[in-house]
XYZ file of C-alpha atoms in Angstrom:
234
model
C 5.703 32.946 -8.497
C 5.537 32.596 -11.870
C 5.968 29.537 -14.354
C 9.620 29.979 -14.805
C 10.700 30.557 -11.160
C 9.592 26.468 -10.774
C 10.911 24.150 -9.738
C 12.454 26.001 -6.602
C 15.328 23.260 -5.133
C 14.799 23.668 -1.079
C 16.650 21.060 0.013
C 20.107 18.689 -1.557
C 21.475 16.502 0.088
C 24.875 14.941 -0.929
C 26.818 13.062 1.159
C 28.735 9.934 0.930
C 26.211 7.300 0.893
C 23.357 9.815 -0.092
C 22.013 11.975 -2.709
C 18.913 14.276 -2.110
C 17.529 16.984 -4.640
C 14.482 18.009 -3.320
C 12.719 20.835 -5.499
C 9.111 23.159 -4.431
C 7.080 22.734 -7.842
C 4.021 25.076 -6.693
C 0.660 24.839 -6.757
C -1.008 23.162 -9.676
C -4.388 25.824 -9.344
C -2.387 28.668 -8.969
C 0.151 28.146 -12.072
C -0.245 28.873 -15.197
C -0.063 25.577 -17.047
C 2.034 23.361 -15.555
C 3.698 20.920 -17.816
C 5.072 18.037 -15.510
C 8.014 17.265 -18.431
C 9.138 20.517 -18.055
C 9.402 20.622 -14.237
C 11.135 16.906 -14.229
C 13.763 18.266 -17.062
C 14.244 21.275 -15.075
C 14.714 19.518 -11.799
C 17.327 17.071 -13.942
C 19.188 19.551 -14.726
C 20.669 20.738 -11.309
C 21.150 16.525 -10.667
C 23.143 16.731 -14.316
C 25.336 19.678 -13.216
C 26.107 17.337 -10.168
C 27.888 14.711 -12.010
C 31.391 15.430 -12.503
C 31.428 16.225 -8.767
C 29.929 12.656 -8.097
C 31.559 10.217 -10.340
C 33.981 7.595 -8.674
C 31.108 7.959 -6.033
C 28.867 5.073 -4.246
C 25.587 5.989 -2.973
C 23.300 4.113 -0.899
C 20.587 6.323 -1.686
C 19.220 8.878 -4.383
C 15.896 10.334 -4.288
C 14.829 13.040 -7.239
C 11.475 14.316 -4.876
C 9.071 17.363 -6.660
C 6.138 18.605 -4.264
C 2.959 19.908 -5.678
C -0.117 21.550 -3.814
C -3.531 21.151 -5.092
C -7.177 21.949 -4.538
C -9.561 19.311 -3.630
C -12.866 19.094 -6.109
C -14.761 20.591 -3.080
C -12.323 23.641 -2.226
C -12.386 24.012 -6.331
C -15.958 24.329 -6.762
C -15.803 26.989 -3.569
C -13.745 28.786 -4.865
C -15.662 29.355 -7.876
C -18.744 29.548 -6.210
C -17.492 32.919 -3.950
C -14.598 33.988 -6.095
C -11.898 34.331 -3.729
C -9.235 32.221 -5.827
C -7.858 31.115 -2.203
C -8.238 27.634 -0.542
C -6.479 26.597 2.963
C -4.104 24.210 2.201
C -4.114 20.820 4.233
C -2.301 18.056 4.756
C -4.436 16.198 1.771
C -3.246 18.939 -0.519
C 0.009 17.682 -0.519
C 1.862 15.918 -3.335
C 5.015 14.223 -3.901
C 6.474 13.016 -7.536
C 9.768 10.818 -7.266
C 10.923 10.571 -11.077
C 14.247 8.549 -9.619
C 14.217 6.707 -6.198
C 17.420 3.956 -5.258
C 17.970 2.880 -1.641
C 14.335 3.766 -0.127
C 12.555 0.541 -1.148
C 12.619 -1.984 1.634
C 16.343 -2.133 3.121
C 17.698 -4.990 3.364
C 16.014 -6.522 0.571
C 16.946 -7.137 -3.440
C 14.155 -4.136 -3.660
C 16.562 -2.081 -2.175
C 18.604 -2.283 -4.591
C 16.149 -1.216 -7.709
C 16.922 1.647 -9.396
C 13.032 2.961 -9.904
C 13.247 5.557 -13.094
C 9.443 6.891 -13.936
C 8.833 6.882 -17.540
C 7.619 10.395 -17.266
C 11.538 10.484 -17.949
C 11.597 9.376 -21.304
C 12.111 12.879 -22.589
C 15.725 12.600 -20.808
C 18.242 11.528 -22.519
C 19.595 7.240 -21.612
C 23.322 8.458 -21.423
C 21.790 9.913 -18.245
C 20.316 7.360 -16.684
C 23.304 5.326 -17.175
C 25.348 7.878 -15.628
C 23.524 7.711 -12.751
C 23.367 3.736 -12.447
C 27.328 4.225 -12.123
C 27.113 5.724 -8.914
C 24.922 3.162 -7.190
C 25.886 0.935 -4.809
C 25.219 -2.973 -5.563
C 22.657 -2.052 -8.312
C 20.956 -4.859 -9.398
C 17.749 -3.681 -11.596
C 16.685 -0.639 -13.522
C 12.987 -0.324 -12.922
C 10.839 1.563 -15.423
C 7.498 2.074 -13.974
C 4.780 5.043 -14.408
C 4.359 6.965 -11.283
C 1.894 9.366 -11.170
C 1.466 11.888 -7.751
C 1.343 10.284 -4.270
C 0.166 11.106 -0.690
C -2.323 13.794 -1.150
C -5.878 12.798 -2.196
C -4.903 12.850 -6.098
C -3.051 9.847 -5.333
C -6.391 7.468 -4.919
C -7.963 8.945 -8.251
C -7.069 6.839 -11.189
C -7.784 10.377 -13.358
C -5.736 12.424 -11.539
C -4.276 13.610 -15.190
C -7.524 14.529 -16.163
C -8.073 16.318 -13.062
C -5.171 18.808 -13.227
C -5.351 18.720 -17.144
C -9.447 20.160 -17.354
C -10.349 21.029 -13.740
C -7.303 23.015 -12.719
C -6.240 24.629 -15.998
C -3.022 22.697 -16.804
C -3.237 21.533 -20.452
C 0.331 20.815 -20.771
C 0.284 18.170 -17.628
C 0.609 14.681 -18.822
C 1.994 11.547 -18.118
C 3.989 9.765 -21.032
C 4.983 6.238 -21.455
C 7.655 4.485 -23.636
C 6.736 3.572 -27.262
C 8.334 0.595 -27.326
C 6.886 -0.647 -30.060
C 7.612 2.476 -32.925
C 9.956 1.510 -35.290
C 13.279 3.190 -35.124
C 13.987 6.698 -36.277
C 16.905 8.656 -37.227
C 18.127 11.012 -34.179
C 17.355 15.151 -35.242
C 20.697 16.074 -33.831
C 19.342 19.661 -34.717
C 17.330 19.372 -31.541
C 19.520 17.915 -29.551
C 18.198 14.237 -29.823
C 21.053 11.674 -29.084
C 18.083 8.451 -29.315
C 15.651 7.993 -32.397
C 13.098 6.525 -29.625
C 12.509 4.455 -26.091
C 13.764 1.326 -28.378
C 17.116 2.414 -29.497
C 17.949 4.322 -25.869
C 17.004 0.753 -24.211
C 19.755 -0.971 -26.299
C 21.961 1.896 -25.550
C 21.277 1.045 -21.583
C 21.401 -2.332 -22.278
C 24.575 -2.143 -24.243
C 26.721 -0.295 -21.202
C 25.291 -1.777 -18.129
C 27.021 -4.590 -16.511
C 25.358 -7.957 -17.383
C 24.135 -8.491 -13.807
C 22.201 -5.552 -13.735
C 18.636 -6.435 -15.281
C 16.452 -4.087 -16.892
C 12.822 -4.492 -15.858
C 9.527 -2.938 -16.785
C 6.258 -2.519 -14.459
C 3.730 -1.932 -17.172
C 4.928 -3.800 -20.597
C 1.913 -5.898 -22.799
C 2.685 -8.931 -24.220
C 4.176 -8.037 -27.897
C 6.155 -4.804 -26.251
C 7.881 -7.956 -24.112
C 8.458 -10.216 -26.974
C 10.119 -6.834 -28.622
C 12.245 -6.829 -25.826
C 13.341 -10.277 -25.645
C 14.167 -10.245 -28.871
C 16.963 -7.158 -28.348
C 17.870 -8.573 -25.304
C 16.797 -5.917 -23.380
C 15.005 -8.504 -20.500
């Protein structure tokens, strides 16, 4: 397949305590490179074109789920060594990305009800996020935290960015944080930009959520959290 077939949606889910968008993202050796922005915006998308259907709606549960495949180091350097550009692909190859994830965190728990958003979404627009927080049932945090691949063996390495970025050819693949801590720029409406940066679309969120919902941050430094004390954000 090529780059613009991805991500292929195999499997959605919505019913009316749960909503499922599950999307194939390929193989990160045998794409051409794979920018992991462009696959979450893509896969965002088909949620957006979901939400007049969904609003008045409750949910329990929402997962966003992309699956990669990728070659270990030692099927990578075999397949250099004989040239056969094929690998069997195991169990360890496997890879899951969850940009959004409500409902799957401990049931029963507060954690259940944390809205986990992976800043990998920061390209996407905060009047969608908050869109989304309107259809969750007994929401009580929006978590920002930076997720990187899981469950294959990419998930252990601490590199993994550097991994797909020089070892399988993908250039365009990686992760992005929030800049809290840029001053605040004018919008290019040109572009389509509705938020100058992470700063002004926090006090957006923070503006329109209810004021029991808390907004919460897994990696912030100290001056980034006095920045958002001072707005109000936490």
């Amino acid at each position: 397949m090529s780059k613009q077939e991805f991500p292929v949606l195999t499997n959605k889910i919505i019913s009316k305590t749960e909503i499922l968008f599950e999307f194939d993202c390929g193989d990160l050796w045998y794409r051409e490179d794979v920018d992991k922005s462009e696959d979450i915006s893509k896969s965002i998308d088909q949620l957006k074109k979901e939400l007049p259907t969904l609003k008045g709606g409750k949910f329990e549960k929402l997962n966003l789920i992309l699956k990669y495949t990728a070659p270990t180091p030692p099927q990578l350097d075999k397949m250099k060594k004989d040239g056969s550009n094929k690998y069997k692909v195991e169990r360890t190859n496997h890879h899951i990305l969850y940009p959004l994830i409500y409902g799957d965190t401990q049931p029963g728990t507060d954690d259940h009800k944390i809205f986990f958003v992976d800043e990998d979404l920061i390209n996407t627009d905060y009047e969608f996020i908050f869109e989304v927080t309107r259809l969750l049932k007994d929401l009580k945090v929006v978590n920002f935290w930076s997720y990187n691949l899981n469950d294959g063996f990419l998930a252990t390495d601490a590199d993994q960015d550097e991994y797909i970025h020089s070892e399988l050819n993908n250039p365009s693949w990686w992760s992005q944080i929030m800049e809290i801590k840029e001053n605040f720029v004018e919008p290019d409406e040109n572009i389509g930009e509705k938020f100058g940066n992470d700063l002004d679309g926090l006090l957006y969120l923070r503006k329109n959520l209810k004021d029991h919902i808390q907004i919460k941050f897994d990696q912030i430094d100290k001056e980034e959290e006095e920045i958002l004390k001072k707005h109000n954000i936490i």
